Short mmCIF file of C-alpha atoms in Angstrom, two decimals:
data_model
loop_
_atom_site.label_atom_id
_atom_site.label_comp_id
_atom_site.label_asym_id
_atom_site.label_seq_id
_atom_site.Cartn_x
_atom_site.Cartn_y
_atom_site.Cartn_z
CA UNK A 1 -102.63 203.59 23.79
CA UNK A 2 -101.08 203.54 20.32
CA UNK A 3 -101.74 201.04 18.24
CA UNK A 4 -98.31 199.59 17.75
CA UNK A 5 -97.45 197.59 13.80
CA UNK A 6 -96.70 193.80 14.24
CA UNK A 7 -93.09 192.86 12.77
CA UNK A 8 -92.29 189.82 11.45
CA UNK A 9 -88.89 189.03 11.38
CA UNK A 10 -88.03 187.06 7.40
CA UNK A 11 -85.87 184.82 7.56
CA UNK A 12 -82.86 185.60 4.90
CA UNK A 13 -81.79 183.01 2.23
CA UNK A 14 -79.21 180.60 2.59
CA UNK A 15 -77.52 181.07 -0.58
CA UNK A 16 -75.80 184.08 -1.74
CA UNK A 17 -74.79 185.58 -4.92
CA UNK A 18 -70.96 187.18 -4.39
CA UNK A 19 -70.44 189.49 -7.54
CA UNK A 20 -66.85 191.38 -8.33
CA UNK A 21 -67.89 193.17 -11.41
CA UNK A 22 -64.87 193.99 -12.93
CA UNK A 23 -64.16 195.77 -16.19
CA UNK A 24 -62.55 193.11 -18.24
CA UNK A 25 -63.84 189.83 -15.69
CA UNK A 26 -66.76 189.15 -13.74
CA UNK A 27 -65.82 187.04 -11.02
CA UNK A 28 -68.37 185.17 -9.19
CA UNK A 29 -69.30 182.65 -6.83
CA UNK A 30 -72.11 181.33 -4.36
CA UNK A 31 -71.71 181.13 -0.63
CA UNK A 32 -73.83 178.82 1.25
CA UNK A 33 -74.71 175.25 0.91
CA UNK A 34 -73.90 173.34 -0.73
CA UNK A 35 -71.13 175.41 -2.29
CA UNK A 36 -67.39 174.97 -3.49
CA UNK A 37 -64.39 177.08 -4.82
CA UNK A 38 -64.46 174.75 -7.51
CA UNK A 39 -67.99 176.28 -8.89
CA UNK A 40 -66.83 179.77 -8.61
CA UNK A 41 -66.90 181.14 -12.66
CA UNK A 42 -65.00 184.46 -14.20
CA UNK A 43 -66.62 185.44 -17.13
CA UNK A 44 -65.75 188.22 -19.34
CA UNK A 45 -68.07 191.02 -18.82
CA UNK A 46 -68.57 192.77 -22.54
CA UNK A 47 -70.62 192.18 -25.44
CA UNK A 48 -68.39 191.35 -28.74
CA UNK A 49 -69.13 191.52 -32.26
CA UNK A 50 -67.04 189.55 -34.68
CA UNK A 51 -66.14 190.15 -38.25
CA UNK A 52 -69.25 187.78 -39.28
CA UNK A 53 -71.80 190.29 -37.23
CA UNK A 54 -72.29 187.73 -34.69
CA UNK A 55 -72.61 189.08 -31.11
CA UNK A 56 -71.07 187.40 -28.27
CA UNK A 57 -71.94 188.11 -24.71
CA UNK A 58 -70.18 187.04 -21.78
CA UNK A 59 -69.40 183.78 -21.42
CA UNK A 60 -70.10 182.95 -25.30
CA UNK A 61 -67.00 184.78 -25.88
CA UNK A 62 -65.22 181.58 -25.04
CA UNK A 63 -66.51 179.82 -27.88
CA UNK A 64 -64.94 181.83 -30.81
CA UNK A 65 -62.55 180.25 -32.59
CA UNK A 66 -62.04 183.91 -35.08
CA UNK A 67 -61.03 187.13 -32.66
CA UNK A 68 -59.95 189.03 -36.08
CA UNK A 69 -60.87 193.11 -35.81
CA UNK A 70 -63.61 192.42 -33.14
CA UNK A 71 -65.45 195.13 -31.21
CA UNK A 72 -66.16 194.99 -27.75
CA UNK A 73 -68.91 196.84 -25.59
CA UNK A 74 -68.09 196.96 -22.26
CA UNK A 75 -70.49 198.46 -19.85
CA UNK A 76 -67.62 199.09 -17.30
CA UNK A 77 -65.44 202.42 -17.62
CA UNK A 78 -62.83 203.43 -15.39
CA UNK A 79 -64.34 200.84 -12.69
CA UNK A 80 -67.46 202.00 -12.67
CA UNK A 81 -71.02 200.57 -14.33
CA UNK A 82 -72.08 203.36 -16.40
CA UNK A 83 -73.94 201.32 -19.49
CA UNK A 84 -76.93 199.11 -17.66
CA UNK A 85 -78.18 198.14 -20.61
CA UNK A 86 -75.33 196.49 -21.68
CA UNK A 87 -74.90 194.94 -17.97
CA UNK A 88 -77.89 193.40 -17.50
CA UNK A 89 -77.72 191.24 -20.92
CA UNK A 90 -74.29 189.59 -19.67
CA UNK A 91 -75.80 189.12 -15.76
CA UNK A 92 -79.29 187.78 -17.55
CA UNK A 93 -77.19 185.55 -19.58
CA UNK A 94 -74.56 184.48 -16.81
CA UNK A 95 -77.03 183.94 -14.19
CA UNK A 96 -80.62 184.52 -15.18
CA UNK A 97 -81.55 182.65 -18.22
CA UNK A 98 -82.01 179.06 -19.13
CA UNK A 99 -78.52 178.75 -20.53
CA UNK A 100 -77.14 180.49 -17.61
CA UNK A 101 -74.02 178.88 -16.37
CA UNK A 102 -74.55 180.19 -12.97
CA UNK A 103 -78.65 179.67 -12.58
CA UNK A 104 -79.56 181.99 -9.64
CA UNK A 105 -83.27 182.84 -8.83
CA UNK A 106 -82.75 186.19 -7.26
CA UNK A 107 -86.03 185.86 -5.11
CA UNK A 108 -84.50 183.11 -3.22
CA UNK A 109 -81.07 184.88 -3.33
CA UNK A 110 -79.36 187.14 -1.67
CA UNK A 111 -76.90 189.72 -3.55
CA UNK A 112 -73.03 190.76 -2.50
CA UNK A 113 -71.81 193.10 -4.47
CA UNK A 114 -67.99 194.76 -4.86
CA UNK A 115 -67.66 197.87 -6.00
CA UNK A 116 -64.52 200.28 -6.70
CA UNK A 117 -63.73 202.99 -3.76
CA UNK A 118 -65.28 206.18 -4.43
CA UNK A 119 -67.76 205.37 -6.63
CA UNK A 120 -69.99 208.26 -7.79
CA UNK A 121 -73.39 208.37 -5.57
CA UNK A 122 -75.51 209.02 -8.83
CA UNK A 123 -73.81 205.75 -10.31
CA UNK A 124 -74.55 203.92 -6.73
CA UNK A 125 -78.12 204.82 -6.72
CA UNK A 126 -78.49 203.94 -10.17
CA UNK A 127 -77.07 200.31 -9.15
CA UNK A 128 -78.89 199.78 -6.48
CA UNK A 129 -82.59 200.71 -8.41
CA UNK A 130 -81.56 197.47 -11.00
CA UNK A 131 -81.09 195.65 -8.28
CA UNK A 132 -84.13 195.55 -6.29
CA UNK A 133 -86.41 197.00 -9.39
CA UNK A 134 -85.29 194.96 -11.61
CA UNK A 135 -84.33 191.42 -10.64
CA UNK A 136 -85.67 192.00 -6.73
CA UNK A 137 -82.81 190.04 -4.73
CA UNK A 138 -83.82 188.61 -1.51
CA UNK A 139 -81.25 190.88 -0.01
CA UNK A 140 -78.44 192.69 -1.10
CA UNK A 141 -75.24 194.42 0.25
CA UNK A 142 -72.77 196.48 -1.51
CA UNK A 143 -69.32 196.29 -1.00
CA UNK A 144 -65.95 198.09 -2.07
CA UNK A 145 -63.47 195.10 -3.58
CA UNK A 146 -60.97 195.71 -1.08
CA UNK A 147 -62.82 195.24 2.04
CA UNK A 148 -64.22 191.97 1.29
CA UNK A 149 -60.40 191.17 0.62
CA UNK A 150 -59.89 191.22 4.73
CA UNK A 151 -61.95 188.51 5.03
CA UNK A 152 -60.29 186.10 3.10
CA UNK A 153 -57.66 184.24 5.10
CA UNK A 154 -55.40 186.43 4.82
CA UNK A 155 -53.02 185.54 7.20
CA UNK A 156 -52.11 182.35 5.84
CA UNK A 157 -50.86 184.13 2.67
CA UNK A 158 -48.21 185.43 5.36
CA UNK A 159 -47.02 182.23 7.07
CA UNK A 160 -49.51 181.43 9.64
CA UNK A 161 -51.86 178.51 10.30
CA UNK A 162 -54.40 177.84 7.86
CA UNK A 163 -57.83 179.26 9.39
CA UNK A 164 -60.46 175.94 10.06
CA UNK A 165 -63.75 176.07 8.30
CA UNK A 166 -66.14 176.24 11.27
CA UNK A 167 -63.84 179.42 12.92
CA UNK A 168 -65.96 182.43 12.63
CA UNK A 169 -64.48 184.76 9.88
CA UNK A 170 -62.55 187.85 11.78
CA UNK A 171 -61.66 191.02 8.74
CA UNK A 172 -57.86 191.23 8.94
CA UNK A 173 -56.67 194.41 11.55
CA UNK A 174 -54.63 195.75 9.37
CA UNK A 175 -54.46 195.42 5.20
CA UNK A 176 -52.91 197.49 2.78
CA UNK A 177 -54.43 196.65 -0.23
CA UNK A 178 -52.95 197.03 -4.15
CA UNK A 179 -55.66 196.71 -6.48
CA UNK A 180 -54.15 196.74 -10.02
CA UNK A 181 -57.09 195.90 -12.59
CA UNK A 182 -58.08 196.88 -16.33
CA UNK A 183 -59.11 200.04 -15.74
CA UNK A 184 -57.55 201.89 -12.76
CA UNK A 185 -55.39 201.01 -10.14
CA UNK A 186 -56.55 201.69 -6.13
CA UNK A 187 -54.27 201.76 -3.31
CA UNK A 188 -57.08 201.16 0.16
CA UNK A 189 -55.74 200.90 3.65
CA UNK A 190 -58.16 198.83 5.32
CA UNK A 191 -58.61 198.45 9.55
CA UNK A 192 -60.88 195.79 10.76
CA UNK A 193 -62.01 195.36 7.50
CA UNK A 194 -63.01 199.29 7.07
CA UNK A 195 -61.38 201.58 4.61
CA UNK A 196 -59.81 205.00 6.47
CA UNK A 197 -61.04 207.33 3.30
CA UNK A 198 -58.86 209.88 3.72
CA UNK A 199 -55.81 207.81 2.58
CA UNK A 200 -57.22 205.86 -0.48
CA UNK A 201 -55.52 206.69 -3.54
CA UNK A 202 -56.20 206.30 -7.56
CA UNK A 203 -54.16 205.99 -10.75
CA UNK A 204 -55.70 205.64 -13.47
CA UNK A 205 -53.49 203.82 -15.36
CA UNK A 206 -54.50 199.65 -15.53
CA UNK A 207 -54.76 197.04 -17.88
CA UNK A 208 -56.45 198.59 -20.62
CA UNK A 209 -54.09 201.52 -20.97
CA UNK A 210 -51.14 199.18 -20.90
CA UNK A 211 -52.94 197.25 -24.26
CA UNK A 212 -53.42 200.30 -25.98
CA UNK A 213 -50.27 201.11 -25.48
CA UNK A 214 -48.77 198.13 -26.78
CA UNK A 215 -51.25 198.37 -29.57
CA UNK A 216 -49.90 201.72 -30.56
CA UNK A 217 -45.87 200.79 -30.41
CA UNK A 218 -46.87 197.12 -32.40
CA UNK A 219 -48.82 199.44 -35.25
CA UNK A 220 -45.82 201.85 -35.74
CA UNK A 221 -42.99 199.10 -35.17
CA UNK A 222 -44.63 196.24 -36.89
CA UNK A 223 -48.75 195.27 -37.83
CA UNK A 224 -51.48 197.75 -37.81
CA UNK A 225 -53.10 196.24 -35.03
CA UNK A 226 -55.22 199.39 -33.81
CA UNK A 227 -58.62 197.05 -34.10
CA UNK A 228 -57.35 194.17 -32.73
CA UNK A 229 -57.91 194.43 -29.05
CA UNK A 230 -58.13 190.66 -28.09
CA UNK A 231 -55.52 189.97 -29.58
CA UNK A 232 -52.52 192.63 -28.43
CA UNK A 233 -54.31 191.99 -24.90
CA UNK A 234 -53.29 188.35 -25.80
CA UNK A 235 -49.91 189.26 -26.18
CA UNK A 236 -49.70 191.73 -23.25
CA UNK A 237 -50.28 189.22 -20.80
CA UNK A 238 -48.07 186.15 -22.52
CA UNK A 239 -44.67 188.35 -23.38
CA UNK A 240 -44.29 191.60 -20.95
CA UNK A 241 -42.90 191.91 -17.48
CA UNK A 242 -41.65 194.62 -15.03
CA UNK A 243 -37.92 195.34 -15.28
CA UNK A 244 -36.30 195.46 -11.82
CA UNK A 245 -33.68 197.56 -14.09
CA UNK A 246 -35.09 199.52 -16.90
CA UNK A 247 -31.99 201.70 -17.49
CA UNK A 248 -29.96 198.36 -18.21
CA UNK A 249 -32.70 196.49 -19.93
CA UNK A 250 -33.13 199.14 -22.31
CA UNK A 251 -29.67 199.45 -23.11
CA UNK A 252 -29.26 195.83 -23.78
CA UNK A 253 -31.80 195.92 -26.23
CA UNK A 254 -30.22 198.71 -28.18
CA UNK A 255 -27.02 196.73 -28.70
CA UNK A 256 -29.21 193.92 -30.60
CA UNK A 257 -30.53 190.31 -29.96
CA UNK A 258 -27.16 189.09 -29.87
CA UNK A 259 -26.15 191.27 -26.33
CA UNK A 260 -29.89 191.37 -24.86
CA UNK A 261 -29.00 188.42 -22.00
CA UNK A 262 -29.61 188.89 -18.55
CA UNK A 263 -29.68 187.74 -15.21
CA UNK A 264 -33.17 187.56 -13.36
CA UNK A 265 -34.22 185.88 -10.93
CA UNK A 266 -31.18 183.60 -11.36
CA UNK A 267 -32.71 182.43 -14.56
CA UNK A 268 -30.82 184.14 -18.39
CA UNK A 269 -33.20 184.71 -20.43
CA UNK A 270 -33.22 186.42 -23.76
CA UNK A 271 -35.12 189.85 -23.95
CA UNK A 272 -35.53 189.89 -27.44
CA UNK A 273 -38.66 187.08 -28.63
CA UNK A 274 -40.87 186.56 -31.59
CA UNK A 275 -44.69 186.79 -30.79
CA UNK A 276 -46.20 184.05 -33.44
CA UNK A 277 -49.54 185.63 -34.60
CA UNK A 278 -52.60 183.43 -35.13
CA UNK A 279 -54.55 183.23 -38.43
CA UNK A 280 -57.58 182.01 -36.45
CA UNK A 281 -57.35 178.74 -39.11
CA UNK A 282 -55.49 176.30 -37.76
CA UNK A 283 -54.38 178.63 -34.52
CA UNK A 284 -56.55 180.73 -32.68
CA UNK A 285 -54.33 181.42 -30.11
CA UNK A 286 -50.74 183.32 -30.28
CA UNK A 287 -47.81 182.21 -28.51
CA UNK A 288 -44.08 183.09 -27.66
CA UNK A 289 -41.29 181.86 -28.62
CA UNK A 290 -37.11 182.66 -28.72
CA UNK A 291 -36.45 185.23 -30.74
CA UNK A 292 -34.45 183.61 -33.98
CA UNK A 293 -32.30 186.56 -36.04
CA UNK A 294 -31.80 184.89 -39.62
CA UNK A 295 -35.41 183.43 -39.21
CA UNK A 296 -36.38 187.38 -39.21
CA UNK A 297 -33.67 188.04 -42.07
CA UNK A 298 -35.29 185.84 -44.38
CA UNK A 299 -38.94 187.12 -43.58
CA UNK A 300 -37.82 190.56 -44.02
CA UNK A 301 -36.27 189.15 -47.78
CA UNK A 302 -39.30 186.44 -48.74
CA UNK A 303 -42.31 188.01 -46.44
CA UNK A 304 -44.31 185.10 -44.73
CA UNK A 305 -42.39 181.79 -43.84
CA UNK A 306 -43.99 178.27 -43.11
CA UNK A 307 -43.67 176.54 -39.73
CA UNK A 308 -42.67 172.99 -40.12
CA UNK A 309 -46.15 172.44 -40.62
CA UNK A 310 -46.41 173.87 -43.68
CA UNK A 311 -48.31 176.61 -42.66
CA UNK A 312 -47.47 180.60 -43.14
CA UNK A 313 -46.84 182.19 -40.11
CA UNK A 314 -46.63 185.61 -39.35
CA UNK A 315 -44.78 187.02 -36.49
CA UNK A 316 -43.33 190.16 -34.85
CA UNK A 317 -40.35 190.82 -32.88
CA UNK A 318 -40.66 192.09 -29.35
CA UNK A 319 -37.82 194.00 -27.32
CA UNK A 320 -38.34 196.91 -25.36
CA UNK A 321 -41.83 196.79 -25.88
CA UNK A 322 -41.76 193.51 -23.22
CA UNK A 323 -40.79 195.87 -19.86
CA UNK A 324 -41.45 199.42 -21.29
CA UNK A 325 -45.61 199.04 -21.51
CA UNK A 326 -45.73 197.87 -17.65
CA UNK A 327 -43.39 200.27 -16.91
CA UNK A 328 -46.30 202.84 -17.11
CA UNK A 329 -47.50 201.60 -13.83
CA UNK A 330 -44.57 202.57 -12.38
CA UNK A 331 -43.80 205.98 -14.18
CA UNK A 332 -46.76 207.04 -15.95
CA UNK A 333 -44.70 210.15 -16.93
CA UNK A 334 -43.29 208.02 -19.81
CA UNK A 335 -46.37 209.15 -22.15
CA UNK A 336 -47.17 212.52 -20.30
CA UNK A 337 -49.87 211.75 -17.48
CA UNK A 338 -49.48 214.03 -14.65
CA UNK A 339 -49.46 211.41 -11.65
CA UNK A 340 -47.60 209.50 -9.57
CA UNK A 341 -46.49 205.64 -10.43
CA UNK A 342 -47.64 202.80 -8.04
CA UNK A 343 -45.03 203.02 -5.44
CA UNK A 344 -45.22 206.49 -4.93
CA UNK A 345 -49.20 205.91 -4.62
CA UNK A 346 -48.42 203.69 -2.10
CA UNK A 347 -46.54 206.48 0.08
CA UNK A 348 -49.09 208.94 -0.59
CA UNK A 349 -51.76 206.59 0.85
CA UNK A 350 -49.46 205.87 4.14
CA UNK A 351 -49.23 209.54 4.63
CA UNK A 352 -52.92 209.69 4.67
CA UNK A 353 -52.90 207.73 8.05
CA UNK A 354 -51.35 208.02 11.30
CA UNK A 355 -47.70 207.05 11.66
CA UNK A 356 -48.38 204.51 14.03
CA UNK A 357 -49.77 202.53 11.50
CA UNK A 358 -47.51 202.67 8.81
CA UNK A 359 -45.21 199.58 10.32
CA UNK A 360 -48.23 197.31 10.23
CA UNK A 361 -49.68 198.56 6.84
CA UNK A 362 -46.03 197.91 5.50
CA UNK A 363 -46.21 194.93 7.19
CA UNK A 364 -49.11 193.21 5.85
CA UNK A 365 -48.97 194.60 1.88
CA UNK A 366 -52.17 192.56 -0.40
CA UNK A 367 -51.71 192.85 -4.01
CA UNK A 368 -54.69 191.66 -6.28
CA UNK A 369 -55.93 192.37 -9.23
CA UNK A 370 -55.05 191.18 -13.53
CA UNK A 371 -51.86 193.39 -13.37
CA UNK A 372 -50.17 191.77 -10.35
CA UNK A 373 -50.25 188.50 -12.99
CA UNK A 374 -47.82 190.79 -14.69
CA UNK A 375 -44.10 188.61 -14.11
CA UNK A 376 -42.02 190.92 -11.93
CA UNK A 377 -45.02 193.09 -10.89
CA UNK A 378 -44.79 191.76 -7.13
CA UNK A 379 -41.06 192.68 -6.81
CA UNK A 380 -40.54 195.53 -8.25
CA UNK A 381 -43.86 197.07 -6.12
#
């Protein structure tokens, strides 16, 4: 008789490393015990180089206090890992190192891992070598981000009962999932947790392309600010939102500060507002405030004015620039890309599947990602 192998079944690790590598934000967390939401980190996933040559990388980034003209290398493009090298210095520092704020022994681990739909096999097998060659996880599973998004309690989100802890976790039956993040945009329908492939969509329009945009308008309008990426990414996310009525929005800021008032969301609010920049001196931090005409008449006469403070601020006056960068979600058309906006995405994915599921995909709509932060983003979808 054959001689037959003896198997011996390992036992896996009780704690697990649950990784969304994004492009602008790693988010991650453990799962096992003991483990809380509370200890979950997001950590920006780049390597930066300030004006004084010093090199930050990824969580170190939160302890500059001077963001002026620096250079970021980030080792995610268009939602995929495509620069290792640069990768494995911000996971060695986040998680691997003695000043990791995350420490994680990856022999003792095991490894969850999201990934964006479609990603390129070459790119996948690439992953999956630096995973087991070079910091030899325990385990490891690879995930697209939207599927592990049907396991969250979804249904709650909707109305229902808050699921109990010690219920086993059941993938949603139905999902439509909006992923809006710094690169690209993905619309996924998801059943039982399992993407039908056929009708996932792209557009590659996302976060980034909405800050270089805004860079490009604030350089021609205002500041060359073509090097200042933290910065006009800083603005992005404190003074635009998505018009539910671009036609009269922009209209209302051609008639002047005086006119631009409207009605949203039962709320008037001016359009028109002055972005206060920081001198990364006693500020290192913009903010927003209401726009103030002869303040900006006397600037344009005397150049910088003092706060009360007594110190010089410099500002710039934001209109159409607010609602017209998001609006390239919606109609990327505006600066000549040949694809559909969001909500026609959307439709393009639901034709993709049968029409018996289009009430319950419609029915049961998940929007994640940095964009859906975006005030007004939700509605207008």
């Amino acid at each position: 008789m054959p001689r037959h192998s003896k198997t011996h079944d390992q036992a896996l690790p009780e704690k697990t490393l649950v990784l969304d590598n994004g492009a602008n934000t790693i988010k991650a967390g453990f799962v096992g015990s003991p483990s809380k939401f509370e200890d979950c980190q997001i950590i920006p996933n780049c390597l930066a180089r300030g004006r004084d040559k010093k090199v930050y990388v990824g969580s170190e980034l939160e302890l500059c206090k001077d963001f002026g003209e620096m250079a970021f290398r980030r080792p995610v493009e268009k939602g995929y890992i495509v620069n290792w090298e640069a990768e494995k210095a911000v996971w060695d520092h986040s998680f691997f190192s003695a000043k990791s704020i995350m420490p994680c022994n990856p022999h003792e681990s095991n490894l969850v891992l999201a990934e964006a739909p479609n990603t390129p096999t070459t790119l996948q097998i690439n992953c999956d070598q630096v995973v087991f060659e070079e910091y030899e996880f325990a385990s490891y599973s690879r995930w697209i981000g939207p599927s592990l998004n049907a396991y969250h309690d979804v249904q709650c989100l909707f109305g229902a009962v808050a699921r109990k802890p010690e219920v086993d976790v059941v993938p949603a039956e139905c999902l439509l999932v909006v992923d809006s993040g710094f690169s690209h945009s993905t619309v996924t329908p998801l059943v039982n947790g399992r993407p039908i492939q056929q009708a996932v969509r792209r557009l590659d329009v996302g976060g980034k392309m909405l800050t270089n945009y805004l860079k490009e308008l604030v350089s021609i309008r205002h500041y060359n600010l073509m090097n200042e990426d933290h910065l006009v990414n800083d603005a992005k996310e404190q003074v635009c939102f998505v018009s539910s009525d671009f036609r009269r929005d922009l209209e209302s800021t051609w008639k002047g500060a005086s006119e631009s008032r409207k009605q949203r969301d039962g709320n008037a609010e001016d359009i028109v507002v002055d972005y206060v920049l920081p001198d990364y001196n006693a500020a290192t931090k913009g903010f927003m405030r209401p726009h103030d005409p002869s303040l900006a008449a006397r600037v344009r006469k005397m150049g910088a004015m003092a706060n009360p403070g007594g110190v010089v601020e410099d500002f710039m006056t934001l209109g159409n620039e607010r609602f017209s960068v998001p609006e390239l979600l919606f109609n990327p058309g505006d600066i000549g890309m040949q694809e559909a906006g969001l909500s026609e995405t959307v439709f393009q994915s639901l034709s993709g599947l049968p029409p018996g599921l289009w009430p319950a995909m419609l029915g049961n709509i998940l929007v994640v990602g940095g964009n859906a932060l975006i005030k007004g983003f939700v509605e207008r979808l």
